[in-house]
Short mmCIF file of C-alpha atoms in Angstrom, two decimals:
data_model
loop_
_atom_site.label_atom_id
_atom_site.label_comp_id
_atom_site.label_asym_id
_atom_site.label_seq_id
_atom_site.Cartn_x
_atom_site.Cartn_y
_atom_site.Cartn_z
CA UNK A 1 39.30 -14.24 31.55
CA UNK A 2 41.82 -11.97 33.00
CA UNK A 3 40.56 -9.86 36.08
CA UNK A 4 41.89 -6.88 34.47
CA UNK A 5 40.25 -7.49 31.00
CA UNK A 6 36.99 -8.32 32.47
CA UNK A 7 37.56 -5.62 34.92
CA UNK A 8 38.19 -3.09 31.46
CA UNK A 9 35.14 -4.46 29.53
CA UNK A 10 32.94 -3.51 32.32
CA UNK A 11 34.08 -0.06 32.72
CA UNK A 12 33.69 0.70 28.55
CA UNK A 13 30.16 -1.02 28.55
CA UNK A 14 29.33 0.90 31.57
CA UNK A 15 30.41 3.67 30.36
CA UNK A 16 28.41 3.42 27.10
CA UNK A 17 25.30 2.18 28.24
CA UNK A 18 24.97 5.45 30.18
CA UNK A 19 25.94 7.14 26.74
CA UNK A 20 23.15 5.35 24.81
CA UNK A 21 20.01 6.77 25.36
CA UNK A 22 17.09 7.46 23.41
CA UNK A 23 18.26 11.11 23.45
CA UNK A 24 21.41 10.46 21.43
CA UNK A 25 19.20 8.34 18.39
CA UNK A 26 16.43 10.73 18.49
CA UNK A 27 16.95 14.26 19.24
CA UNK A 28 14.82 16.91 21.12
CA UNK A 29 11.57 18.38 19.15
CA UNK A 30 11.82 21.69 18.31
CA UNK A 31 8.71 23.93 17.22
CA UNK A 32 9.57 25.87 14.30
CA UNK A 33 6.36 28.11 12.69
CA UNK A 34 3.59 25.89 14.20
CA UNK A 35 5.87 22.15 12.98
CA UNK A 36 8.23 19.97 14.93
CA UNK A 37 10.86 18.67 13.95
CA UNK A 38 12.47 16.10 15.51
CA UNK A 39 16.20 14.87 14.66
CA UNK A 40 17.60 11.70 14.28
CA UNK A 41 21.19 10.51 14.55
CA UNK A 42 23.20 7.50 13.87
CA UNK A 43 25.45 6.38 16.34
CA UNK A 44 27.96 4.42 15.88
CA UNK A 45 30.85 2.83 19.27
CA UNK A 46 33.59 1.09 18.71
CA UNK A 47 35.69 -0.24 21.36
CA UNK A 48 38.84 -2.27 22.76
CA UNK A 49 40.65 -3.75 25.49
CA UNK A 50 44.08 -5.57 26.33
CA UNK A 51 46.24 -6.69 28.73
CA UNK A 52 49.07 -9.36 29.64
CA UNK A 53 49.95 -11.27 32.78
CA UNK A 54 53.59 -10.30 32.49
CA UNK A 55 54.93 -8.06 35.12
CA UNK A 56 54.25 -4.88 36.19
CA UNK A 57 50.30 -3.38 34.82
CA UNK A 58 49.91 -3.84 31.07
CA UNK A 59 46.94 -3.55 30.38
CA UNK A 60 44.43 -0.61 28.63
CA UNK A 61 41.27 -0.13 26.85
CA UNK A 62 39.61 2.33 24.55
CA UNK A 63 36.90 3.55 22.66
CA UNK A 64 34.88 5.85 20.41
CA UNK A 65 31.98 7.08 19.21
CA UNK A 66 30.36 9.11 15.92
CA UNK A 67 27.51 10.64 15.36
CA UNK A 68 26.09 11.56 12.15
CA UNK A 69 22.89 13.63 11.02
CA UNK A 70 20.54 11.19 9.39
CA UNK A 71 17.04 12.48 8.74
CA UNK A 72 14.67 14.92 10.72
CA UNK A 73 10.87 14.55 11.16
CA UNK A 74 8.94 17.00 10.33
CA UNK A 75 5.52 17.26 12.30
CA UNK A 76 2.56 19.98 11.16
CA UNK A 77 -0.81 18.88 11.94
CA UNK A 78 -2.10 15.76 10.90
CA UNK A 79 1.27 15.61 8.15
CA UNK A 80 4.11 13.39 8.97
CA UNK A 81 7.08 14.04 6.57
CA UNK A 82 10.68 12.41 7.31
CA UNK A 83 13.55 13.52 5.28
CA UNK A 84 16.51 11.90 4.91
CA UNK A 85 20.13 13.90 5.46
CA UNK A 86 21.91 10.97 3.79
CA UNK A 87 20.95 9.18 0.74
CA UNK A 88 22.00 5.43 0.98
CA UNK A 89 20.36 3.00 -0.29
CA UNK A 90 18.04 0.56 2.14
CA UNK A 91 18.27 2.81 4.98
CA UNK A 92 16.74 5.97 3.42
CA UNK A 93 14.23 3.58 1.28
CA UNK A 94 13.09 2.89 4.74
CA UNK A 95 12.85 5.70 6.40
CA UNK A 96 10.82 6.53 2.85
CA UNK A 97 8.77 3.96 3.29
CA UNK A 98 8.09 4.34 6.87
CA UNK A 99 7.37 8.25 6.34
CA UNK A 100 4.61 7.55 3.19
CA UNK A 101 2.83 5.08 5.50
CA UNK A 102 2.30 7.54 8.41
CA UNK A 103 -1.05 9.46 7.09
CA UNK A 104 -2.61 6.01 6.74
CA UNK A 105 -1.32 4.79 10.24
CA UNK A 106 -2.66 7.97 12.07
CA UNK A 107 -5.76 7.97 9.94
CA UNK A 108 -6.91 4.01 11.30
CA UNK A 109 -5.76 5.46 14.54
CA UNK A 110 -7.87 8.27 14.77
CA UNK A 111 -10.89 6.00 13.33
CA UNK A 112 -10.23 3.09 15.74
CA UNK A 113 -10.16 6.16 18.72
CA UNK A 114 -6.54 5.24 19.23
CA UNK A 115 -5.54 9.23 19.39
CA UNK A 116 -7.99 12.22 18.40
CA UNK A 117 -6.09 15.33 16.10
CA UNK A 118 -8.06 18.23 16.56
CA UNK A 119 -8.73 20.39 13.26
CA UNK A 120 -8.14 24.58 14.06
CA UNK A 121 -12.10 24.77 13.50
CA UNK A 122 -12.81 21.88 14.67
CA UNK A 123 -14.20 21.61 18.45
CA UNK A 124 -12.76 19.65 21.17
CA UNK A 125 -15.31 16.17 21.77
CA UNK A 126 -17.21 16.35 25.13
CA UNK A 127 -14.37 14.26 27.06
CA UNK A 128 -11.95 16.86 26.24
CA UNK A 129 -14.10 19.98 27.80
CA UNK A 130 -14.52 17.76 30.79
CA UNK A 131 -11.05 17.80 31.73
#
């Protein structure tokens, strides 16, 4: 491979792997009238690169991103609610059938002692007033 190809490629991956981050799939929590709501965001990179070994420097590379609104979580107590922006097909039936599976998942969590959801009247357990 040309120097200056492989030399491009590893500038736009670079350059995107420091754009990739959980942040850009999953935004920032907000508290909105005791809920969070988290965002989520498809993201989608496209990219390309050229270059000849005639004379003189031809050679270039590009790319681009997009980012589109996809669903938002919605946290308020023990309640786990995703809804979907977008309505197509398998990935919203997912996100659906992620979403209607969440009381059940924190429920054998909270019985197995995996995390503990405090109720408003409900008092903290003795490790918690230790700390």
């Amino acid at each position: 491979m040309d120097n200056t190809i492989k030399n491009n490629l590893e500038t736009i991956f670079n350059n995107f792997r420091e754009m990739i981050k959980v942040e850009t799939v999953v935004g920032q929590a907000v508290q909105i009238g005791g809920a969070t709501i988290i965002p989520f965001v498809d993201v989608t990179f496209g990219f390309g690169s050229g270059s000849t070994d005639g004379q003189g420097s031809r050679a270039g590379g590009g790319g681009g991103a997009k980012l589109e609104p996809a669903a938002v979580l919605v946290i308020k107590g023990d309640r786990v609610e995703m809804f979907s922006i977008k309505k197509d097909g398998y990935q919203a039936s997912a996100f659906e059938k992620l979403i209607a599976m969440a009381p059940e998942i924190i429920d054998k969590m909270k019985k197995d002692k995996y995390i503990y959801i405090k109720d408003e009247d409900e008092e903290a357990p003795a490790a918690d007033k230790e700390k």
